[in-house]
Amino acid sequence: MPIFEFRCQACGESFEELVGVVAGNGETVCPHCGSADVRKKISVPAPAGSGRSSSMGSGCAPGG
């Protein structure tokens, strides 16, 4: 499932949510205030090989 960024129009809170691709998945609501008045934000995907994958280490050696 893809992760989308949203911004709540009621309280201004920004948040991320896993969104399913199956119809009838339900509506996205703000986890801060519970409002359903949210808008999907436009975001740029991370480039391949950026090292931001959770399956990879931080790339920092202990002791620096």
Short mmCIF file of N, CA, C and O in Angstrom, two decimals:
data_model
loop_
_atom_site.label_atom_id
_atom_site.label_comp_id
_atom_site.label_asym_id
_atom_site.label_seq_id
_atom_site.Cartn_x
_atom_site.Cartn_y
_atom_site.Cartn_z
N MET A 1 0.85 -1.19 0.00
CA MET A 1 0.00 0.00 0.00
C MET A 1 0.88 1.25 0.00
O MET A 1 1.87 1.30 0.71
N PRO A 2 0.51 2.24 -0.77
CA PRO A 2 1.29 3.47 -0.82
C PRO A 2 1.05 4.36 0.41
O PRO A 2 -0.01 4.30 1.03
N ILE A 3 2.05 5.14 0.75
CA ILE A 3 1.94 6.11 1.84
C ILE A 3 1.71 7.48 1.21
O ILE A 3 2.44 7.88 0.31
N PHE A 4 0.67 8.18 1.66
CA PHE A 4 0.37 9.52 1.17
C PHE A 4 0.47 10.51 2.30
O PHE A 4 0.21 10.19 3.46
N GLU A 5 0.86 11.74 1.97
CA GLU A 5 0.89 12.83 2.93
C GLU A 5 -0.40 13.63 2.80
O GLU A 5 -0.87 13.89 1.69
N PHE A 6 -0.97 14.02 3.94
CA PHE A 6 -2.20 14.78 3.97
C PHE A 6 -2.03 16.00 4.86
O PHE A 6 -1.16 16.04 5.73
N ARG A 7 -2.89 17.00 4.62
CA ARG A 7 -2.96 18.18 5.49
C ARG A 7 -4.43 18.40 5.83
O ARG A 7 -5.28 18.44 4.95
N CYS A 8 -4.72 18.55 7.13
CA CYS A 8 -6.08 18.76 7.59
C CYS A 8 -6.46 20.22 7.36
O CYS A 8 -5.73 21.13 7.76
N GLN A 9 -7.60 20.44 6.72
CA GLN A 9 -8.07 21.79 6.45
C GLN A 9 -8.68 22.42 7.71
O GLN A 9 -8.78 23.64 7.79
N ALA A 10 -9.08 21.60 8.67
CA ALA A 10 -9.69 22.11 9.89
C ALA A 10 -8.67 22.61 10.90
O ALA A 10 -8.81 23.71 11.44
N CYS A 11 -7.61 21.82 11.15
CA CYS A 11 -6.65 22.21 12.19
C CYS A 11 -5.25 22.50 11.65
O CYS A 11 -4.39 22.98 12.38
N GLY A 12 -4.98 22.18 10.37
CA GLY A 12 -3.68 22.47 9.77
C GLY A 12 -2.62 21.41 10.00
O GLY A 12 -1.50 21.54 9.56
N GLU A 13 -2.98 20.33 10.69
CA GLU A 13 -2.04 19.25 10.99
C GLU A 13 -1.66 18.51 9.71
O GLU A 13 -2.51 18.21 8.87
N SER A 14 -0.36 18.18 9.55
CA SER A 14 0.11 17.35 8.44
C SER A 14 0.36 15.95 8.98
O SER A 14 0.85 15.80 10.11
N PHE A 15 0.03 14.93 8.19
CA PHE A 15 0.22 13.56 8.63
C PHE A 15 0.36 12.65 7.42
O PHE A 15 0.05 13.04 6.30
N GLU A 16 0.88 11.44 7.65
CA GLU A 16 1.03 10.43 6.60
C GLU A 16 0.09 9.28 6.91
O GLU A 16 -0.20 9.00 8.08
N GLU A 17 -0.39 8.61 5.86
CA GLU A 17 -1.28 7.47 6.06
C GLU A 17 -1.10 6.46 4.95
O GLU A 17 -0.94 6.83 3.78
N LEU A 18 -1.13 5.18 5.31
CA LEU A 18 -1.15 4.12 4.31
C LEU A 18 -2.54 4.10 3.71
O LEU A 18 -3.53 4.08 4.43
N VAL A 19 -2.62 4.13 2.38
CA VAL A 19 -3.91 4.17 1.71
C VAL A 19 -4.02 2.96 0.80
O VAL A 19 -3.18 2.74 -0.07
N GLY A 20 -5.08 2.18 1.01
CA GLY A 20 -5.31 0.99 0.19
C GLY A 20 -5.82 1.37 -1.19
O GLY A 20 -6.34 2.46 -1.40
N VAL A 21 -5.69 0.44 -2.12
CA VAL A 21 -6.14 0.70 -3.48
C VAL A 21 -7.50 0.06 -3.76
O VAL A 21 -8.05 0.21 -4.83
N VAL A 22 -8.05 -0.64 -2.79
CA VAL A 22 -9.35 -1.30 -2.95
C VAL A 22 -10.46 -0.30 -2.68
O VAL A 22 -10.42 0.46 -1.72
N ALA A 23 -11.47 -0.27 -3.55
CA ALA A 23 -12.60 0.63 -3.37
C ALA A 23 -13.31 0.32 -2.06
O ALA A 23 -13.36 -0.83 -1.62
N GLY A 24 -13.85 1.35 -1.41
CA GLY A 24 -14.56 1.17 -0.16
C GLY A 24 -13.63 1.05 1.03
O GLY A 24 -14.00 0.51 2.07
N ASN A 25 -12.40 1.55 0.91
CA ASN A 25 -11.42 1.45 1.97
C ASN A 25 -11.74 2.39 3.14
O ASN A 25 -11.15 2.28 4.19
N GLY A 26 -12.68 3.31 2.95
CA GLY A 26 -13.00 4.28 4.01
C GLY A 26 -12.34 5.60 3.72
O GLY A 26 -11.45 5.71 2.88
N GLU A 27 -12.78 6.63 4.42
CA GLU A 27 -12.21 7.95 4.18
C GLU A 27 -11.09 8.23 5.16
O GLU A 27 -11.03 7.66 6.25
N THR A 28 -10.18 9.09 4.75
CA THR A 28 -9.06 9.49 5.59
C THR A 28 -9.51 10.59 6.52
O THR A 28 -10.15 11.55 6.09
N VAL A 29 -9.20 10.44 7.80
CA VAL A 29 -9.53 11.47 8.79
C VAL A 29 -8.27 11.91 9.50
O VAL A 29 -7.31 11.15 9.63
N CYS A 30 -8.26 13.13 9.99
CA CYS A 30 -7.13 13.69 10.71
C CYS A 30 -6.98 12.98 12.06
O CYS A 30 -7.93 12.92 12.82
N PRO A 31 -5.78 12.46 12.35
CA PRO A 31 -5.58 11.78 13.63
C PRO A 31 -5.53 12.76 14.80
O PRO A 31 -5.68 12.37 15.95
N HIS A 32 -5.36 14.05 14.50
CA HIS A 32 -5.26 15.07 15.55
C HIS A 32 -6.64 15.55 16.00
O HIS A 32 -6.93 15.58 17.19
N CYS A 33 -7.52 15.89 15.04
CA CYS A 33 -8.82 16.46 15.41
C CYS A 33 -10.01 15.61 14.96
O CYS A 33 -11.14 15.87 15.35
N GLY A 34 -9.77 14.59 14.10
CA GLY A 34 -10.84 13.71 13.65
C GLY A 34 -11.63 14.22 12.46
O GLY A 34 -12.57 13.59 12.02
N SER A 35 -11.25 15.37 11.90
CA SER A 35 -11.95 15.93 10.76
C SER A 35 -11.69 15.11 9.50
O SER A 35 -10.59 14.61 9.28
N ALA A 36 -12.72 14.98 8.66
CA ALA A 36 -12.56 14.31 7.37
C ALA A 36 -12.22 15.30 6.27
O ALA A 36 -12.05 14.92 5.11
N ASP A 37 -12.08 16.58 6.60
CA ASP A 37 -11.75 17.62 5.62
C ASP A 37 -10.23 17.68 5.45
O ASP A 37 -9.56 18.57 5.96
N VAL A 38 -9.68 16.68 4.75
CA VAL A 38 -8.24 16.59 4.54
C VAL A 38 -7.93 16.65 3.05
O VAL A 38 -8.76 16.28 2.22
N ARG A 39 -6.75 17.13 2.71
CA ARG A 39 -6.31 17.23 1.32
C ARG A 39 -4.98 16.50 1.18
O ARG A 39 -4.09 16.64 2.01
N LYS A 40 -4.88 15.75 0.08
CA LYS A 40 -3.63 15.06 -0.21
C LYS A 40 -2.58 16.07 -0.64
O LYS A 40 -2.84 16.93 -1.47
N LYS A 41 -1.38 15.97 -0.06
CA LYS A 41 -0.29 16.86 -0.42
C LYS A 41 0.49 16.25 -1.58
O LYS A 41 0.57 15.04 -1.73
N ILE A 42 1.08 17.10 -2.39
CA ILE A 42 1.96 16.66 -3.46
C ILE A 42 3.35 16.50 -2.87
O ILE A 42 3.87 17.40 -2.22
N SER A 43 3.95 15.33 -3.05
CA SER A 43 5.28 15.11 -2.53
C SER A 43 6.14 14.45 -3.60
O SER A 43 5.65 13.80 -4.51
N VAL A 44 7.43 14.62 -3.46
CA VAL A 44 8.39 14.07 -4.41
C VAL A 44 8.92 12.76 -3.83
O VAL A 44 9.36 12.73 -2.68
N PRO A 45 8.86 11.67 -4.58
CA PRO A 45 9.38 10.41 -4.07
C PRO A 45 10.89 10.46 -3.90
O PRO A 45 11.59 11.19 -4.61
N ALA A 46 11.39 9.68 -2.96
CA ALA A 46 12.83 9.59 -2.75
C ALA A 46 13.46 8.85 -3.91
O ALA A 46 12.90 7.88 -4.41
N PRO A 47 14.62 9.31 -4.39
CA PRO A 47 15.28 8.62 -5.50
C PRO A 47 15.76 7.23 -5.08
O PRO A 47 16.09 7.00 -3.92
N ALA A 48 15.81 6.32 -6.02
CA ALA A 48 16.29 4.97 -5.74
C ALA A 48 17.73 5.03 -5.25
O ALA A 48 18.55 5.81 -5.76
N GLY A 49 18.04 4.25 -4.24
CA GLY A 49 19.39 4.21 -3.71
C GLY A 49 19.71 5.37 -2.79
O GLY A 49 20.86 5.63 -2.49
N SER A 50 18.68 6.07 -2.28
CA SER A 50 18.93 7.21 -1.41
C SER A 50 19.32 6.79 -0.01
O SER A 50 19.68 7.63 0.81
N GLY A 51 19.19 5.48 0.31
CA GLY A 51 19.57 5.02 1.64
C GLY A 51 18.50 5.27 2.68
O GLY A 51 18.75 5.15 3.86
N ARG A 52 17.29 5.61 2.27
CA ARG A 52 16.23 5.90 3.22
C ARG A 52 15.36 4.68 3.51
O ARG A 52 14.37 4.79 4.20
N SER A 53 15.71 3.53 2.99
CA SER A 53 14.93 2.33 3.22
C SER A 53 15.11 1.85 4.65
O SER A 53 16.21 1.87 5.19
N SER A 54 14.03 1.39 5.27
CA SER A 54 14.12 0.91 6.64
C SER A 54 14.86 -0.42 6.71
O SER A 54 15.27 -0.85 7.77
N SER A 55 15.04 -1.10 5.57
CA SER A 55 15.75 -2.37 5.57
C SER A 55 17.27 -2.19 5.53
O SER A 55 18.01 -3.12 5.72
N MET A 56 17.72 -0.96 5.32
CA MET A 56 19.14 -0.70 5.26
C MET A 56 19.58 -0.01 6.55
O MET A 56 18.80 0.65 7.21
N GLY A 57 20.83 -0.14 6.88
CA GLY A 57 21.38 0.50 8.06
C GLY A 57 21.51 2.00 7.87
O GLY A 57 21.25 2.54 6.79
N SER A 58 21.93 2.69 8.91
CA SER A 58 22.04 4.14 8.84
C SER A 58 23.27 4.58 8.06
O SER A 58 23.37 5.74 7.68
N GLY A 59 24.21 3.67 7.82
CA GLY A 59 25.41 4.02 7.09
C GLY A 59 26.48 4.65 7.96
O GLY A 59 27.54 4.99 7.50
N CYS A 60 26.22 4.78 9.24
CA CYS A 60 27.18 5.36 10.17
C CYS A 60 27.87 4.25 10.94
O CYS A 60 27.22 3.38 11.51
N ALA A 61 29.16 4.29 10.95
CA ALA A 61 29.92 3.29 11.69
C ALA A 61 29.97 3.69 13.16
O ALA A 61 30.07 4.87 13.49
N PRO A 62 29.90 2.72 14.08
CA PRO A 62 30.00 3.05 15.50
C PRO A 62 31.34 3.70 15.80
O PRO A 62 32.37 3.29 15.26
N GLY A 63 31.33 4.70 16.62
CA GLY A 63 32.58 5.35 17.01
C GLY A 63 33.11 6.35 16.02
O GLY A 63 34.19 6.87 16.19
N GLY A 64 32.34 6.61 14.92
CA GLY A 64 32.56 7.61 14.00
C GLY A 64 33.61 7.89 13.15
O GLY A 64 34.18 8.47 12.51
#
